[in-house]
């Protein structure tokens, strides 16, 4: 019996299919019993549920022989640390295995934790299978690529990177192992939204991104027909009407985009995806029209900066002209664009911030429906140079207990990384700008602010936006606070945080 655990990462109403654990379960040999415990489900007490399952199986011929957790940086790490510690204290003989991005990017602090026995780095399916052979005493752990562990003398063994495979070489997600209906919720794009991942990796080399740190500059995609075939039962049998795709880069090129559009037309669903502005900027109007008819409602693009010079420093491979083109194309074809920007250039943070804020105004003029996503730069371990030529590991904690402290959670979620080049005045300027912009143009994601608050905010922000006056918007902040239905979800970030707003809109 293998126990797969998804530590809590968000509020129960924002839960999504536990795709990473489903992939591991699907890879297990026929006849292997496995179960998923999802900490994001309502009323879930992971420790109590895990203990009950372990105790119940302890007297059977197939006891729990491994506990595997998927761990992302941020709120999920906060949940995973005490849970792992408690499970190891109660069941010291059962191996605790960590997979996911945190251990792949920062293996040392995980291996310093006595309550974690093994770390699966990178793509986990094959590594996990070989690790089970190690646990059974049938294999030398140093022979397993992608595996990290503490050796007898306490030193760390970091195994060589495993050559990974694409989704068409893997088994389909075993949706029969979860209660599908409990994961389908209202979002901004539909009443019963699910999630899916149709590719692995990214072929580009942005020098601030953690994806290439784990997978390198490669991407492998699942065929469009197979994606549609996997989604169809969810649509037909469970009423799923919309999908958020978790791919880091959904379209390889225009030919691939057209294949997706043709395959999705019969599904009749709405969908959100992430794509590159250089790729999108080259699409013909016919392709844009096909994607809209096939259900694309929103597209997230990493714009990152309003400066071509900074985009080159980031190794982004895109230009501001391409960003402007995508803003115009999405408006023409009635698709909502989300543009993310990274603030906190290590060399000239103030100049870069001002350039980017001016550029965002230009984007908003081209497409008033544009949604703004802001991040404050947090250096991530890279295979080559890091954006800003900074050491991403300097000063980072060596112990998991420090990583889960509030300051480091803010660092991991890009909320408030406390870096020397990011002056508090600059951060406040960005936050004030965003408040004025989202008051003047209420976000489609904002389901927390009552209608009267949005109306008053629009009126109060009208002159401020026209004058480019973002200083000390005290009244706007007070209106926003008073008009909130619920406080922000500090246990969610990225797409999960957007989801928290979306649910209230559609409910």
XYZ file of C-alpha atoms in Angstrom:
507
model
C 0.000 0.000 0.000
C 1.397 3.395 -1.046
C -0.015 6.519 0.598
C 0.148 9.661 -1.554
C -0.456 12.946 0.281
C -1.300 16.384 -1.090
C -0.566 18.818 1.788
C -2.894 21.752 2.155
C -2.113 24.617 -0.216
C -5.353 26.615 -0.261
C -8.860 26.840 1.116
C -11.109 23.849 0.398
C -13.301 25.846 -1.985
C -10.264 26.458 -4.212
C -9.180 22.828 -4.456
C -8.085 21.391 -7.789
C -7.467 17.884 -9.119
C -4.276 16.536 -7.449
C -2.714 15.883 -10.854
C 0.855 15.297 -9.682
C -0.126 12.505 -7.279
C -2.508 11.033 -9.816
C 0.434 10.786 -12.222
C 2.521 8.903 -9.651
C -0.350 6.545 -8.872
C -0.925 5.890 -12.566
C 2.725 4.874 -12.974
C 2.594 2.204 -10.251
C 2.587 -1.436 -11.384
C -0.704 -3.236 -11.799
C -1.789 -4.760 -8.516
C -0.181 -2.043 -6.369
C -2.710 -0.542 -3.990
C -2.503 3.223 -3.528
C -4.635 6.032 -2.201
C -4.544 9.844 -2.284
C -5.222 11.966 0.788
C -5.860 15.571 -0.228
C -5.403 18.208 2.451
C -7.432 20.698 0.431
C -10.670 18.746 0.816
C -13.247 20.117 3.281
C -12.761 18.964 6.841
C -9.644 16.974 5.980
C -7.309 16.254 8.896
C -4.348 14.764 7.069
C -2.546 13.397 10.082
C -5.642 11.744 11.540
C -6.673 10.326 8.163
C -3.187 9.042 7.406
C -2.829 7.516 10.863
C -6.204 5.776 10.588
C -5.261 4.314 7.224
C -1.806 3.218 8.384
C -3.192 1.631 11.558
C -5.977 -0.140 9.680
C -3.555 -1.573 7.144
C -0.944 -2.500 9.733
C -2.430 -5.928 10.433
C -3.115 -6.792 6.784
C -0.837 -8.531 4.264
C -0.403 -5.143 2.514
C 0.523 -2.475 5.106
C 1.472 1.068 4.177
C 5.076 0.783 3.036
C 5.757 4.369 1.944
C 4.302 7.842 2.462
C 4.896 10.262 -0.418
C 4.127 13.990 -0.315
C 4.132 16.490 -3.168
C 5.513 19.826 -1.943
C 5.409 23.180 -3.698
C 7.138 26.278 -2.245
C 4.955 28.537 -0.135
C 1.768 27.543 1.709
C 2.077 23.869 0.807
C 5.530 23.728 2.374
C 4.056 25.260 5.532
C 1.618 22.341 5.694
C 4.093 19.640 4.688
C 6.746 20.261 7.331
C 4.718 19.666 10.529
C 2.784 16.845 8.869
C 5.955 15.009 7.852
C 7.455 15.540 11.278
C 4.367 14.162 13.034
C 4.105 11.137 10.726
C 7.777 10.255 11.170
C 7.482 10.579 14.963
C 4.536 8.165 15.071
C 5.694 5.800 12.317
C 9.506 5.957 12.326
C 9.879 2.840 10.184
C 7.757 4.050 7.265
C 9.815 5.990 4.674
C 8.779 9.610 4.106
C 9.305 10.706 0.497
C 9.116 14.261 -0.846
C 8.555 15.155 -4.484
C 7.576 18.420 -6.150
C 9.263 21.709 -6.924
C 10.575 22.615 -3.481
C 12.800 19.573 -3.079
C 13.868 19.797 -6.720
C 15.021 23.398 -6.293
C 16.248 23.230 -2.679
C 17.241 19.634 -1.858
C 19.728 20.520 0.905
C 17.274 21.835 3.544
C 14.940 18.890 2.863
C 17.773 16.407 3.359
C 18.754 18.230 6.554
C 15.341 17.301 7.965
C 15.530 13.968 9.848
C 11.850 13.330 9.185
C 12.296 13.192 5.377
C 14.058 10.071 4.088
C 14.060 10.500 0.313
C 13.703 13.349 -2.188
C 12.484 12.708 -5.734
C 13.758 15.502 -7.967
C 12.328 16.442 -11.348
C 9.869 14.162 -13.104
C 8.903 11.585 -10.525
C 7.155 8.642 -12.159
C 10.125 6.404 -13.009
C 12.263 7.601 -10.111
C 9.483 6.721 -7.683
C 9.155 3.213 -9.108
C 12.885 2.605 -8.734
C 12.842 4.079 -5.222
C 10.274 1.453 -4.202
C 12.796 -1.182 -5.282
C 15.374 0.536 -3.056
C 12.974 0.497 -0.109
C 12.371 -3.215 -0.676
C 16.121 -3.826 -0.577
C 16.346 -4.834 -4.227
C 18.325 -1.847 -5.525
C 21.258 0.414 -4.643
C 19.913 3.958 -4.121
C 22.956 5.505 -5.798
C 21.863 3.824 -9.023
C 18.574 5.766 -9.149
C 18.675 8.926 -11.245
C 16.668 11.830 -9.859
C 16.958 10.577 -6.272
C 18.485 12.435 -3.312
C 19.018 11.129 0.220
C 21.160 11.298 3.361
C 24.006 8.834 3.442
C 25.052 6.967 6.584
C 27.606 9.643 7.479
C 24.987 12.397 7.152
C 26.284 13.727 3.847
C 23.894 14.345 0.986
C 23.726 12.202 -2.117
C 22.235 14.137 -5.049
C 21.710 11.664 -7.857
C 22.239 12.603 -11.509
C 19.349 14.168 -13.352
C 16.909 11.776 -14.990
C 16.090 12.123 -18.662
C 12.390 12.764 -18.574
C 9.632 11.731 -20.947
C 6.644 13.533 -22.413
C 2.997 13.084 -21.480
C 2.247 10.944 -24.531
C 4.658 8.355 -23.079
C 2.821 8.289 -19.736
C -0.490 6.790 -18.666
C -3.692 8.807 -18.606
C -4.712 10.470 -15.329
C -6.633 7.947 -13.189
C -9.675 10.113 -12.543
C -11.504 7.089 -11.152
C -9.314 7.350 -8.024
C -10.781 10.707 -6.962
C -14.277 12.084 -6.444
C -14.346 14.212 -9.582
C -17.442 16.200 -8.676
C -15.941 17.572 -5.483
C -13.185 19.257 -7.507
C -15.427 21.026 -10.041
C -16.214 24.552 -8.879
C -17.316 27.904 -10.276
C -14.544 30.126 -11.638
C -14.459 33.159 -13.881
C -14.604 30.911 -16.961
C -17.360 28.482 -15.985
C -19.657 26.943 -13.393
C -17.865 23.584 -13.119
C -14.187 24.211 -13.750
C -11.459 21.585 -13.682
C -7.730 21.580 -14.377
C -5.431 19.659 -16.699
C -1.780 19.618 -17.767
C -1.067 18.792 -21.390
C 2.694 19.338 -21.543
C 5.873 19.168 -19.492
C 8.673 21.729 -19.420
C 9.332 24.880 -21.438
C 11.818 25.427 -24.271
C 12.713 28.985 -23.312
C 15.468 30.257 -21.036
C 14.040 33.006 -18.799
C 16.704 33.544 -16.133
C 14.253 33.996 -13.250
C 12.099 30.893 -13.789
C 12.138 27.710 -11.722
C 10.724 25.518 -14.504
C 13.941 25.343 -16.527
C 15.868 24.794 -13.299
C 13.988 21.519 -12.926
C 13.411 20.450 -16.524
C 15.932 22.346 -18.624
C 15.020 24.092 -21.866
C 12.814 21.369 -23.283
C 9.090 20.872 -23.663
C 7.107 17.799 -24.621
C 3.407 18.054 -25.338
C 0.527 15.651 -25.314
C -1.198 15.370 -28.666
C -4.231 17.616 -28.968
C -6.491 14.657 -29.771
C -5.382 12.788 -26.646
C -5.973 15.872 -24.484
C -9.487 16.178 -25.887
C -10.099 12.446 -25.408
C -9.108 12.706 -21.727
C -11.297 15.752 -21.172
C -14.382 14.398 -22.937
C -15.493 11.995 -20.134
C -15.169 14.811 -17.620
C -17.408 16.954 -19.807
C -19.868 14.221 -20.754
C -20.148 12.335 -17.467
C -19.413 14.998 -14.858
C -20.602 18.250 -16.399
C -17.199 19.948 -16.504
C -17.670 23.083 -18.603
C -14.298 24.801 -18.286
C -10.610 24.053 -17.758
C -7.538 25.856 -16.443
C -4.486 24.382 -18.151
C -1.429 24.218 -15.919
C 1.051 24.104 -18.813
C 3.911 26.583 -18.577
C 3.678 27.086 -22.331
C 0.463 25.858 -23.921
C 1.242 26.538 -27.601
C 4.452 25.354 -29.227
C 3.654 27.205 -32.440
C 0.727 28.155 -34.660
C 0.370 24.670 -36.145
C 0.087 23.212 -32.635
C -2.422 25.923 -31.653
C -4.616 25.082 -34.629
C -4.526 21.383 -33.731
C -5.687 22.283 -30.209
C -8.462 24.466 -31.570
C -9.746 21.776 -33.923
C -9.630 19.095 -31.216
C -11.403 21.277 -28.647
C -14.281 22.470 -30.851
C -16.467 19.402 -30.118
C -15.915 19.706 -26.358
C -17.913 22.918 -26.003
C -15.844 24.095 -23.015
C -14.257 27.384 -21.983
C -10.588 27.431 -21.063
C -7.664 29.435 -19.702
C -4.043 28.853 -20.621
C -0.551 30.342 -20.429
C 1.298 31.305 -23.601
C 4.258 33.304 -24.890
C 3.690 36.741 -26.419
C 6.184 36.071 -29.224
C 4.272 32.926 -30.207
C 0.853 34.581 -29.950
C 1.972 37.694 -31.831
C 2.616 35.576 -34.934
C -0.825 33.923 -35.006
C -3.045 34.783 -37.949
C -6.506 36.212 -37.392
C -7.908 32.862 -38.571
C -6.056 31.061 -35.764
C -7.187 33.581 -33.162
C -10.775 33.136 -34.360
C -10.461 29.344 -34.203
C -9.138 29.447 -30.622
C -11.949 31.771 -29.545
C -14.563 29.486 -31.117
C -12.869 26.496 -29.482
C -13.394 28.075 -26.070
C -10.291 30.102 -25.183
C -11.575 32.822 -22.839
C -8.394 34.021 -21.152
C -4.677 33.784 -21.832
C -1.931 34.447 -19.290
C 1.290 35.927 -20.710
C 4.541 36.618 -18.915
C 5.111 40.171 -20.114
C 7.549 40.751 -17.198
C 8.858 44.229 -18.136
C 8.110 47.354 -20.158
C 11.747 47.615 -21.209
C 13.367 45.711 -24.079
C 16.714 46.129 -22.325
C 15.430 44.388 -19.194
C 13.704 41.672 -21.221
C 17.109 40.908 -22.743
C 18.678 40.808 -19.262
C 15.998 38.317 -18.269
C 16.793 36.171 -21.346
C 13.075 36.431 -22.012
C 13.332 36.301 -25.795
C 10.375 38.645 -26.291
C 9.914 42.333 -27.040
C 7.593 45.075 -25.826
C 6.242 45.377 -29.375
C 5.085 41.748 -29.239
C 3.336 42.411 -25.927
C 1.505 45.369 -27.457
C 0.546 43.267 -30.468
C -0.995 40.574 -28.244
C -2.928 43.218 -26.302
C -4.428 44.433 -29.585
C -5.107 40.936 -30.931
C -6.869 39.781 -27.778
C -9.077 42.856 -27.853
C -9.919 42.257 -31.508
C -10.884 38.644 -30.832
C -12.611 39.199 -27.470
C -10.204 37.141 -25.381
C -9.115 38.508 -22.003
C -5.327 38.779 -21.624
C -3.558 38.541 -18.288
C -0.104 40.119 -18.304
C 2.278 39.405 -15.445
C 5.123 41.758 -14.556
C 8.173 41.149 -12.380
C 9.208 44.178 -10.304
C 12.570 44.526 -8.622
C 15.353 44.757 -11.188
C 18.565 44.251 -9.153
C 20.506 46.879 -11.134
C 18.090 49.768 -11.550
C 14.909 48.946 -9.662
C 13.508 52.477 -9.600
C 13.996 53.214 -13.292
C 12.692 49.791 -14.303
C 9.616 50.202 -12.095
C 8.757 53.570 -13.627
C 9.282 52.232 -17.166
C 7.040 49.264 -16.527
C 4.253 51.264 -14.883
C 4.172 53.566 -17.913
C 4.083 50.547 -20.186
C 1.160 49.020 -18.288
C -0.788 52.226 -18.848
C -0.090 51.882 -22.575
C -1.330 48.271 -22.515
C -4.480 49.287 -20.670
C -5.179 51.935 -23.319
C -4.844 49.348 -26.089
C -6.974 46.743 -24.306
C -9.034 47.977 -21.342
C -9.958 44.355 -20.532
C -6.323 43.512 -19.790
C -5.740 41.976 -16.369
C -2.602 42.870 -14.392
C -0.661 40.305 -12.328
C 2.294 41.648 -10.312
C 5.213 39.814 -8.714
C 8.241 41.011 -6.816
C 11.426 39.387 -8.060
C 12.684 36.448 -6.025
C 15.890 34.827 -7.352
C 15.418 31.143 -8.150
C 18.229 28.605 -8.632
C 19.175 28.462 -12.308
C 21.185 26.204 -14.584
C 22.988 29.227 -16.045
C 23.119 32.912 -15.086
C 20.414 34.313 -12.826
C 18.528 37.486 -13.728
C 20.489 40.340 -12.160
C 23.578 38.131 -11.737
C 22.677 37.469 -8.101
C 23.309 34.270 -6.155
C 19.858 32.757 -5.597
C 20.992 30.658 -2.628
C 22.821 33.315 -0.611
C 21.091 33.763 2.718
C 18.418 31.146 2.086
C 17.623 28.870 5.058
C 19.355 25.561 5.592
C 16.519 24.191 7.747
C 12.891 23.600 6.787
C 11.671 25.094 10.048
C 13.051 28.460 8.968
C 11.641 28.164 5.458
C 8.100 28.015 6.860
C 8.429 31.254 8.839
C 6.273 34.145 7.518
C 9.189 36.136 6.040
C 10.305 33.180 3.934
C 6.767 32.303 2.892
C 6.445 35.878 1.601
C 9.763 35.370 -0.186
C 8.620 32.126 -1.852
C 5.288 33.584 -2.969
C 6.917 36.768 -4.360
C 4.714 38.800 -2.030
C 7.452 40.544 -0.069
C 10.897 39.015 -0.632
C 12.878 41.576 1.416
C 15.775 41.869 -1.007
C 18.427 44.586 -0.705
C 17.710 46.207 -4.074
C 13.949 46.389 -3.512
C 13.440 49.608 -1.573
C 10.191 49.762 0.389
C 9.263 52.980 -1.428
C 9.392 51.169 -4.767
C 7.289 48.306 -3.503
C 4.726 50.750 -2.120
C 4.646 52.579 -5.457
C 3.817 49.369 -7.300
C 1.123 48.423 -4.789
C -0.420 51.905 -4.911
C -0.390 51.857 -8.713
C -2.112 48.486 -8.742
C -4.770 49.703 -6.307
C -5.530 52.772 -8.434
C -5.620 50.720 -11.642
C -7.885 48.008 -10.213
C -10.160 50.624 -8.669
C -10.438 52.508 -11.959
C -10.814 49.230 -13.913
C -12.217 46.554 -11.552
C -10.709 43.139 -12.180
C -12.911 40.357 -13.506
C -11.310 38.206 -10.799
C -12.496 40.482 -8.007
C -15.451 38.735 -6.464
C -14.611 39.913 -2.954
C -15.440 43.603 -3.392
C -19.125 44.446 -3.157
C -20.764 46.279 -6.065
C -20.999 49.564 -4.163
C -17.292 49.394 -3.378
C -16.423 48.920 -7.037
C -18.615 51.850 -8.035
C -17.156 54.189 -5.417
C -13.658 52.999 -6.278
C -14.143 53.749 -9.972
C -15.326 57.252 -9.177
C -12.525 57.982 -6.715
C -9.835 56.568 -9.027
C -10.998 58.374 -12.173
C -8.993 61.584 -11.667
C -6.070 59.806 -10.039
C -5.638 57.557 -13.067
C -5.975 60.482 -15.482
C -3.324 62.490 -13.544
C -1.055 59.456 -13.033
C -1.328 60.107 -9.316
C -0.741 56.956 -7.273
C 0.640 58.488 -4.085
C -0.994 57.510 -0.784
C -4.408 56.307 -1.995
C -5.679 56.151 1.575
C -9.342 56.675 0.715
C -9.286 54.022 -2.011
C -7.705 51.558 0.382
C -10.358 52.287 3.011
C -13.186 51.794 0.525
C -11.654 48.526 -0.667
C -11.298 47.275 2.896
C -14.836 48.223 3.917
C -16.360 46.705 0.786
C -14.613 43.330 1.106
C -16.829 40.278 1.578
C -13.870 38.289 2.904
C -10.202 38.845 3.602
C -7.540 37.796 1.120
C -6.493 34.154 1.265
C -2.928 34.198 2.573
C -2.795 30.401 2.148
C -2.989 30.726 -1.629
C -0.930 32.335 -4.320
C -0.550 32.437 -8.082
C -3.526 30.874 -9.868
C -4.935 29.612 -6.568
C -5.225 33.163 -5.275
C -7.074 34.224 -8.420
C -9.341 31.237 -7.962
C -10.303 32.472 -4.501
C -11.746 35.588 -6.108
C -13.267 33.767 -9.058
C -15.359 31.481 -6.908
C -17.134 34.340 -5.246
C -17.940 35.949 -8.591
C -19.630 32.944 -10.093
C -21.353 31.713 -6.960
